[in-house]
mmCIF file of C-alpha atoms and ligand atoms in Angstrom:
data_model
loop_
_atom_site.group_PDB
_atom_site.id
_atom_site.type_symbol
_atom_site.label_atom_id
_atom_site.label_comp_id
_atom_site.label_asym_id
_atom_site.label_seq_id
_atom_site.Cartn_x
_atom_site.Cartn_y
_atom_site.Cartn_z
ATOM 1 C CA MET A 1 0.000 0.000 0.000
ATOM 2 C CA SER A 2 1.247 3.471 -0.770
ATOM 3 C CA ILE A 3 0.311 5.785 2.075
ATOM 4 C CA THR A 4 0.279 9.587 2.024
ATOM 5 C CA VAL A 5 0.318 11.521 5.272
ATOM 6 C CA THR A 6 -0.594 15.228 5.006
ATOM 7 C CA PRO A 7 -0.378 17.556 8.026
ATOM 8 C CA LEU A 8 -3.610 19.350 8.923
ATOM 9 C CA HIS A 9 -2.286 21.796 11.545
ATOM 10 C CA ALA A 10 0.985 23.528 12.447
ATOM 11 C CA THR A 11 1.868 21.246 15.377
ATOM 12 C CA PHE A 12 -0.188 18.013 15.087
ATOM 13 C CA ALA A 13 -2.927 16.067 13.232
ATOM 14 C CA ALA A 14 -2.616 14.620 9.722
ATOM 15 C CA ARG A 15 -4.779 13.104 6.991
ATOM 16 C CA VAL A 16 -3.889 9.607 5.820
ATOM 17 C CA GLU A 17 -4.746 8.521 2.309
ATOM 18 C CA GLY A 18 -4.085 5.326 0.407
ATOM 19 C CA ALA A 19 -4.824 2.900 3.250
ATOM 20 C CA ASP A 20 -7.834 0.663 2.616
ATOM 21 C CA LEU A 21 -8.890 -0.238 6.149
ATOM 22 C CA THR A 22 -11.512 -2.726 4.936
ATOM 23 C CA GLN A 23 -8.616 -5.020 3.933
ATOM 24 C CA PRO A 24 -6.088 -6.720 6.217
ATOM 25 C CA ILE A 25 -3.148 -4.356 6.831
ATOM 26 C CA ASP A 26 0.331 -5.840 6.308
ATOM 27 C CA GLU A 27 2.980 -5.364 9.044
ATOM 28 C CA ALA A 28 5.022 -2.836 7.042
ATOM 29 C CA THR A 29 1.962 -0.629 6.565
ATOM 30 C CA ALA A 30 0.973 -1.079 10.217
ATOM 31 C CA ASP A 31 4.430 0.176 11.227
ATOM 32 C CA VAL A 32 4.057 3.239 9.007
ATOM 33 C CA LEU A 33 0.720 3.980 10.708
ATOM 34 C CA ARG A 34 2.146 3.379 14.218
ATOM 35 C CA ASP A 35 4.906 5.888 13.432
ATOM 36 C CA ALA A 36 2.373 8.318 11.991
ATOM 37 C CA ILE A 37 0.145 8.310 15.103
ATOM 38 C CA ASP A 38 3.258 8.755 17.281
ATOM 39 C CA THR A 39 4.354 11.741 15.234
ATOM 40 C CA HIS A 40 1.010 13.451 14.616
ATOM 41 C CA GLY A 41 -1.202 12.520 17.606
ATOM 42 C CA VAL A 42 -4.374 12.619 15.451
ATOM 43 C CA LEU A 43 -4.886 10.756 12.152
ATOM 44 C CA VAL A 44 -7.872 11.307 9.869
ATOM 45 C CA PHE A 45 -8.698 8.446 7.466
ATOM 46 C CA PRO A 46 -11.378 9.759 5.087
ATOM 47 C CA GLY A 47 -14.025 7.697 3.305
ATOM 48 C CA GLU A 48 -13.516 4.276 4.876
ATOM 49 C CA LYS A 49 -17.062 2.964 5.637
ATOM 50 C CA LEU A 50 -16.058 0.102 7.922
ATOM 51 C CA THR A 51 -18.152 -2.650 9.432
ATOM 52 C CA GLU A 52 -17.833 -3.040 13.212
ATOM 53 C CA ASP A 53 -15.520 -6.032 12.742
ATOM 54 C CA GLN A 54 -13.291 -4.132 10.298
ATOM 55 C CA GLN A 55 -13.005 -1.239 12.741
ATOM 56 C CA ILE A 56 -12.167 -3.637 15.587
ATOM 57 C CA ASP A 57 -9.579 -5.512 13.472
ATOM 58 C CA PHE A 58 -7.900 -2.251 12.520
ATOM 59 C CA ALA A 59 -7.868 -0.979 16.121
ATOM 60 C CA ASN A 60 -6.321 -4.278 17.265
ATOM 61 C CA LEU A 61 -3.172 -3.411 15.291
ATOM 62 C CA PHE A 62 -2.414 -0.807 17.962
ATOM 63 C CA GLY A 63 -3.049 -2.825 21.133
ATOM 64 C CA THR A 64 -5.713 -4.498 23.249
ATOM 65 C CA LEU A 65 -9.208 -3.069 23.175
ATOM 66 C CA ASP A 66 -11.261 -2.018 26.155
ATOM 67 C CA VAL A 67 -14.521 -3.939 26.346
ATOM 68 C CA ARG A 68 -17.880 -2.690 27.619
ATOM 69 C CA ASN A 69 -16.665 0.750 28.363
ATOM 70 C CA GLY A 70 -19.817 2.845 28.291
ATOM 71 C CA ILE A 71 -20.230 4.684 31.585
ATOM 72 C CA ILE A 72 -23.983 4.096 31.650
ATOM 73 C CA GLN A 73 -24.628 0.406 32.204
ATOM 74 C CA THR A 74 -27.853 0.284 34.174
ATOM 75 C CA GLY A 75 -31.085 -0.298 32.238
ATOM 76 C CA ILE A 76 -29.697 0.088 28.733
ATOM 77 C CA LYS A 77 -30.144 -2.116 25.706
ATOM 78 C CA GLN A 78 -26.850 -2.167 23.768
ATOM 79 C CA ARG A 79 -27.203 -1.023 20.158
ATOM 80 C CA ILE A 80 -23.753 -2.041 18.916
ATOM 81 C CA SER A 81 -20.953 -4.550 19.638
ATOM 82 C CA GLU A 82 -19.763 -4.506 23.237
ATOM 83 C CA ARG A 83 -16.241 -4.046 21.904
ATOM 84 C CA LEU A 84 -17.197 -0.534 20.700
ATOM 85 C CA VAL A 85 -18.505 2.499 22.580
ATOM 86 C CA ASP A 86 -21.791 3.919 21.337
ATOM 87 C CA ILE A 87 -21.249 7.632 20.701
ATOM 88 C CA SER A 88 -24.662 8.267 19.204
ATOM 89 C CA ASN A 89 -27.964 9.925 19.983
ATOM 90 C CA ILE A 90 -30.089 6.965 18.807
ATOM 91 C CA ASP A 91 -31.445 3.803 20.444
ATOM 92 C CA ASP A 92 -31.270 0.157 19.379
ATOM 93 C CA LYS A 93 -34.214 0.713 16.988
ATOM 94 C CA GLY A 94 -32.549 3.715 15.345
ATOM 95 C CA GLN A 95 -34.913 6.206 17.040
ATOM 96 C CA LEU A 96 -33.543 9.489 18.404
ATOM 97 C CA LEU A 97 -33.008 9.292 22.151
ATOM 98 C CA ASP A 98 -35.506 11.168 24.214
ATOM 99 C CA ARG A 99 -34.319 14.551 25.525
ATOM 100 C CA GLN A 100 -34.292 13.203 29.118
ATOM 101 C CA ASN A 101 -32.579 9.905 28.215
ATOM 102 C CA ARG A 102 -29.716 9.115 30.616
ATOM 103 C CA ARG A 103 -27.282 7.948 27.934
ATOM 104 C CA ARG A 104 -27.976 11.091 25.911
ATOM 105 C CA MET A 105 -27.413 13.340 28.914
ATOM 106 C CA ALA A 106 -24.255 11.555 30.001
ATOM 107 C CA ASN A 107 -22.952 11.716 26.387
ATOM 108 C CA LEU A 108 -23.413 15.498 26.459
ATOM 109 C CA GLY A 109 -20.343 15.362 28.716
ATOM 110 C CA ASN A 110 -18.304 14.597 25.570
ATOM 111 C CA GLN A 111 -18.723 18.313 24.855
ATOM 112 C CA LEU A 112 -16.392 19.006 27.804
ATOM 113 C CA TRP A 113 -12.666 18.887 26.944
ATOM 114 C CA HIS A 114 -11.334 15.487 28.007
ATOM 115 C CA THR A 115 -9.058 12.597 27.258
ATOM 116 C CA ASP A 116 -10.681 9.166 27.121
ATOM 117 C CA ALA A 117 -10.783 6.906 30.172
ATOM 118 C CA SER A 118 -8.483 9.084 32.320
ATOM 119 C CA PHE A 119 -10.909 8.146 35.121
ATOM 120 C CA LYS A 120 -10.608 4.388 34.642
ATOM 121 C CA ALA A 121 -8.130 2.029 36.323
ATOM 122 C CA THR A 122 -6.651 1.375 32.874
ATOM 123 C CA THR A 123 -6.589 4.521 30.732
ATOM 124 C CA ALA A 124 -6.941 4.728 26.961
ATOM 125 C CA LYS A 125 -3.907 4.938 24.710
ATOM 126 C CA TYR A 126 -5.726 5.426 21.402
ATOM 127 C CA SER A 127 -9.336 6.000 20.410
ATOM 128 C CA LEU A 128 -10.650 5.277 16.905
ATOM 129 C CA LEU A 129 -13.968 6.961 16.169
ATOM 130 C CA HIS A 130 -15.890 6.036 13.014
ATOM 131 C CA ALA A 131 -18.763 8.056 11.559
ATOM 132 C CA HIS A 132 -21.790 6.057 10.348
ATOM 133 C CA THR A 133 -24.216 9.009 10.238
ATOM 134 C CA VAL A 134 -23.260 12.681 10.482
ATOM 135 C CA VAL A 135 -25.315 15.823 11.090
ATOM 136 C CA SER A 136 -25.706 18.618 8.544
ATOM 137 C CA GLU A 137 -24.289 21.302 10.805
ATOM 138 C CA GLY A 138 -22.164 21.322 13.982
ATOM 139 C CA GLY A 139 -21.111 18.109 15.715
ATOM 140 C CA GLU A 140 -17.442 18.664 14.909
ATOM 141 C CA THR A 141 -14.772 17.122 17.126
ATOM 142 C CA GLN A 142 -12.006 19.395 18.351
ATOM 143 C CA TYR A 143 -8.545 18.248 19.425
ATOM 144 C CA ALA A 144 -5.956 20.079 21.543
ATOM 145 C CA ASP A 145 -2.227 19.329 21.238
ATOM 146 C CA MET A 146 -1.145 18.803 24.852
ATOM 147 C CA CYS A 147 2.553 18.534 23.943
ATOM 148 C CA ALA A 148 2.526 21.912 22.180
ATOM 149 C CA ALA A 149 0.534 23.299 25.131
ATOM 150 C CA TYR A 150 3.076 21.922 27.606
ATOM 151 C CA ASP A 151 6.041 23.265 25.610
ATOM 152 C CA ALA A 152 4.475 26.744 25.582
ATOM 153 C CA LEU A 153 4.135 26.959 29.390
ATOM 154 C CA PRO A 154 6.482 29.355 31.211
ATOM 155 C CA GLN A 155 9.331 27.490 32.939
ATOM 156 C CA LYS A 156 7.979 28.601 36.312
ATOM 157 C CA MET A 157 4.689 26.816 35.662
ATOM 158 C CA LYS A 158 6.491 23.705 34.363
ATOM 159 C CA ASP A 159 8.429 23.585 37.643
ATOM 160 C CA LYS A 160 5.305 24.128 39.718
ATOM 161 C CA ILE A 161 3.332 21.281 38.154
ATOM 162 C CA ALA A 162 6.179 18.798 37.561
ATOM 163 C CA ASP A 163 5.262 16.457 40.425
ATOM 164 C CA LEU A 164 1.571 17.225 40.882
ATOM 165 C CA GLU A 165 -1.190 14.660 40.567
ATOM 166 C CA ALA A 166 -4.892 15.166 39.932
ATOM 167 C CA GLU A 167 -7.879 13.070 40.878
ATOM 168 C CA HIS A 168 -9.947 12.020 37.840
ATOM 169 C CA SER A 169 -13.591 10.994 38.147
ATOM 170 C CA VAL A 170 -16.329 10.767 35.544
ATOM 171 C CA ILE A 171 -18.874 11.148 38.334
ATOM 172 C CA ALA A 172 -17.226 14.514 39.118
ATOM 173 C CA SER A 173 -17.076 15.694 35.485
ATOM 174 C CA ARG A 174 -20.737 14.826 34.914
ATOM 175 C CA ALA A 175 -21.666 16.466 38.235
ATOM 176 C CA SER A 176 -19.909 19.642 37.021
ATOM 177 C CA MET A 177 -22.554 19.857 34.263
ATOM 178 C CA GLY A 178 -25.422 18.930 36.580
ATOM 179 C CA PHE A 179 -25.732 15.228 35.704
ATOM 180 C CA MET A 180 -25.825 13.247 38.956
ATOM 181 C CA ASP A 181 -28.033 10.351 37.888
ATOM 182 C CA PHE A 182 -25.615 7.424 38.352
ATOM 183 C CA SER A 183 -26.837 4.215 39.960
ATOM 184 C CA ASP A 184 -24.994 2.747 42.958
ATOM 185 C CA GLU A 185 -23.711 0.021 40.643
ATOM 186 C CA GLU A 186 -22.275 2.599 38.211
ATOM 187 C CA ARG A 187 -20.716 4.658 41.018
ATOM 188 C CA ALA A 188 -19.098 1.564 42.501
ATOM 189 C CA ALA A 189 -17.693 0.637 39.078
ATOM 190 C CA LEU A 190 -16.198 4.117 38.552
ATOM 191 C CA PRO A 191 -14.069 5.033 41.592
ATOM 192 C CA PRO A 192 -11.771 8.094 41.201
ATOM 193 C CA GLN A 193 -8.208 7.601 39.920
ATOM 194 C CA VAL A 194 -5.041 9.562 40.633
ATOM 195 C CA ARG A 195 -2.938 10.638 37.632
ATOM 196 C CA PRO A 196 0.169 12.767 37.158
ATOM 197 C CA LEU A 197 -0.444 16.163 35.538
ATOM 198 C CA VAL A 198 2.678 15.892 33.402
ATOM 199 C CA ARG A 199 3.564 12.866 31.273
ATOM 200 C CA GLU A 200 6.689 11.759 29.509
ATOM 201 C CA LEU A 201 5.633 10.059 26.294
ATOM 202 C CA PRO A 202 7.497 7.247 24.508
ATOM 203 C CA SER A 203 8.219 9.766 21.719
ATOM 204 C CA GLY A 204 10.424 11.663 24.213
ATOM 205 C CA ARG A 205 8.008 14.581 24.364
ATOM 206 C CA THR A 206 6.176 15.812 27.444
ATOM 207 C CA SER A 207 2.428 16.377 27.627
ATOM 208 C CA LEU A 208 -0.032 17.941 30.001
ATOM 209 C CA TYR A 209 -2.391 15.177 31.120
ATOM 210 C CA LEU A 210 -5.657 16.960 31.767
ATOM 211 C CA ALA A 211 -9.390 16.457 31.360
ATOM 212 C CA SER A 212 -12.678 17.773 32.691
ATOM 213 C CA HIS A 213 -12.594 14.570 34.736
ATOM 214 C CA ALA A 214 -9.717 16.090 36.768
ATOM 215 C CA SER A 215 -11.462 17.573 39.789
ATOM 216 C CA HIS A 216 -8.646 18.615 42.118
ATOM 217 C CA ILE A 217 -4.929 18.333 42.910
ATOM 218 C CA ILE A 218 -3.855 15.721 45.450
ATOM 219 C CA GLY A 219 -2.661 17.338 48.683
ATOM 220 C CA TRP A 220 -3.902 20.831 47.771
ATOM 221 C CA PRO A 221 -7.018 22.635 49.038
ATOM 222 C CA ILE A 222 -9.819 21.714 46.592
ATOM 223 C CA PRO A 223 -10.540 25.258 45.295
ATOM 224 C CA GLU A 224 -6.853 26.015 44.743
ATOM 225 C CA GLY A 225 -6.314 22.796 42.795
ATOM 226 C CA ARG A 226 -9.483 23.282 40.790
ATOM 227 C CA MET A 227 -8.429 26.792 39.815
ATOM 228 C CA LEU A 228 -5.015 25.543 38.672
ATOM 229 C CA ILE A 229 -6.680 22.827 36.568
ATOM 230 C CA ARG A 230 -9.059 25.376 35.012
ATOM 231 C CA ASP A 231 -6.180 27.702 34.234
ATOM 232 C CA LEU A 232 -4.187 24.926 32.547
ATOM 233 C CA MET A 233 -7.274 23.754 30.609
ATOM 234 C CA GLU A 234 -7.793 27.308 29.330
ATOM 235 C CA HIS A 235 -4.165 27.539 28.351
ATOM 236 C CA ALA A 236 -4.184 24.201 26.514
ATOM 237 C CA THR A 237 -7.351 24.888 24.536
ATOM 238 C CA GLN A 238 -6.321 28.219 23.051
ATOM 239 C CA ARG A 239 -6.981 28.395 19.324
ATOM 240 C CA GLU A 240 -3.339 27.869 18.308
ATOM 241 C CA PHE A 241 -3.313 24.411 19.932
ATOM 242 C CA VAL A 242 -6.664 23.253 18.489
ATOM 243 C CA TYR A 243 -7.570 21.317 15.342
ATOM 244 C CA THR A 244 -11.278 21.010 14.411
ATOM 245 C CA HIS A 245 -12.500 17.978 12.463
ATOM 246 C CA ASN A 246 -15.664 18.341 10.355
ATOM 247 C CA TRP A 247 -17.095 14.859 9.945
ATOM 248 C CA GLU A 248 -18.093 13.165 6.686
ATOM 249 C CA ILE A 249 -19.729 9.748 6.621
ATOM 250 C CA GLY A 250 -17.032 7.073 6.549
ATOM 251 C CA ASP A 251 -14.362 9.116 8.325
ATOM 252 C CA LEU A 252 -12.296 7.270 10.878
ATOM 253 C CA VAL A 253 -10.356 9.521 13.225
ATOM 254 C CA MET A 254 -7.722 8.009 15.477
ATOM 255 C CA TRP A 255 -6.154 9.973 18.322
ATOM 256 C CA ASP A 256 -3.530 9.477 20.999
ATOM 257 C CA ASN A 257 -5.160 10.155 24.377
ATOM 258 C CA ARG A 258 -1.749 10.690 25.985
ATOM 259 C CA ARG A 259 -0.964 13.541 23.619
ATOM 260 C CA THR A 260 -4.360 15.224 23.084
ATOM 261 C CA MET A 261 -7.619 16.319 24.648
ATOM 262 C CA HIS A 262 -10.804 16.439 22.593
ATOM 263 C CA ARG A 263 -14.417 17.500 22.763
ATOM 264 C CA ALA A 264 -17.569 17.268 20.649
ATOM 265 C CA ARG A 265 -19.237 20.481 19.499
ATOM 266 C CA PRO A 266 -23.008 20.891 19.878
ATOM 267 C CA PHE A 267 -25.484 20.109 17.096
ATOM 268 C CA ASP A 268 -29.229 20.030 16.480
ATOM 269 C CA GLU A 269 -30.345 16.772 18.095
ATOM 270 C CA SER A 270 -33.379 16.413 15.869
ATOM 271 C CA GLU A 271 -30.808 14.849 13.538
ATOM 272 C CA ALA A 272 -29.143 11.462 14.144
ATOM 273 C CA ARG A 273 -25.402 11.338 14.734
ATOM 274 C CA ASP A 274 -24.091 7.769 14.816
ATOM 275 C CA MET A 275 -20.447 7.324 15.783
ATOM 276 C CA ARG A 276 -18.774 4.219 17.193
ATOM 277 C CA ARG A 277 -15.504 4.180 19.066
ATOM 278 C CA ALA A 278 -12.864 1.499 19.500
ATOM 279 C CA THR A 279 -10.615 2.153 22.496
ATOM 280 C CA VAL A 280 -7.080 0.778 22.730
ATOM 281 C CA MET A 281 -6.002 0.487 26.362
ATOM 282 C CA ASP A 282 -2.758 1.700 27.924
ATOM 283 C CA PRO A 283 -2.038 -1.119 30.396
ATOM 284 C CA ASP A 284 1.578 0.012 30.993
ATOM 285 C CA TRP A 285 0.388 3.172 32.686
ATOM 286 C CA GLN A 286 -1.771 2.106 35.596
ATOM 287 C CA VAL A 287 -0.176 3.006 38.890
ATOM 288 C CA SER A 288 0.185 6.601 39.987
ATOM 289 C CA ARG A 289 3.046 7.853 42.143
ATOM 290 C CA HIS A 290 0.481 8.633 44.841
ATOM 291 C CA GLU A 291 -0.787 5.054 44.919
ATOM 292 C CA LEU A 292 2.810 3.789 44.997
ATOM 293 C CA ALA A 293 3.641 6.091 47.884
ATOM 294 C CA SER A 294 0.612 5.142 49.932
ATOM 295 C CA THR A 295 1.145 1.420 49.495
ATOM 296 C CA GLY A 296 4.854 1.781 50.386
HETATM 297 C C1 OGA B 301 -15.339 10.087 22.030
HETATM 298 C C2 OGA B 301 -15.741 11.503 22.038
HETATM 299 C C3 OGA B 301 -16.528 13.279 20.648
HETATM 300 C C4 OGA B 301 -17.480 13.431 19.545
HETATM 301 O O1 OGA B 301 -15.748 9.376 21.114
HETATM 302 O O2 OGA B 301 -14.565 9.694 22.913
HETATM 303 O O3 OGA B 301 -15.458 12.213 22.968
HETATM 304 O O4 OGA B 301 -17.362 14.418 18.790
HETATM 305 N N1 OGA B 301 -16.357 11.926 20.943
HETATM 306 O O5 OGA B 301 -18.378 12.590 19.414
HETATM 307 MN MN1 MN B 302 -13.992 11.126 24.266
#
């Protein structure tokens, strides 16, 4: 396969053409794509139209997939394979979800800047989102380059945050938008996690590891830590660090959750938007310094 990789932004994100993801990918091509995601942090593959199995097979080239990773588990009939996350506003019969529907309201949280699964015991390395149905206006996905954002911080701030850790909780991020309707079962399955604020990546670069799920800084007064997190989030999502993807049916966008944050933009929910996400886990990055310290 002859692959072309074209940058889409000054610091990150690229479009990949010439890879037919419906067909098995040979090892040489897989290596080119692994290098490309390492270099660019976001890869856009236009016009692919994959079945669920084809999307899963492609995602498996990059690591082990997370299974059953929707945050709403109680009282829901799954619409798609349990190996994919349902990022849609429709039910298993293809009907638009009711305005009050719990999955719809929890999914609205995707409009907050975040990185996937920062709140889970095993975080996400890559996400691969595939568009089955798109809306006529809005519904873009925006990405922020957290390495460029880190590099641009004043040295004083880099020193201040070097050893800090934040608590990440999806219960907290949804509560910040007024969604508190988690069952006891869901709450028990989603305990908070402690994560460093600054990450060394295998590429040798450093990123800010942030998300709306980050509620406070460990060991700091809650308001002080929350204000620092807000300040860093504002810094990292300035226009110069952001790439906006306008979806077409068949697009597959892959991103590195260690290197980027992302968010969905609003759209008119009288239209269906059907997206399905494969999530490649990051099992090498599970234990925080805080957990290590407290367990001796
Ligand atoms: C996701 C996500 C944003 C969007 O799939 O993880 O946050 O635009 N999606 O749907
Ligand atoms: Mn997401």
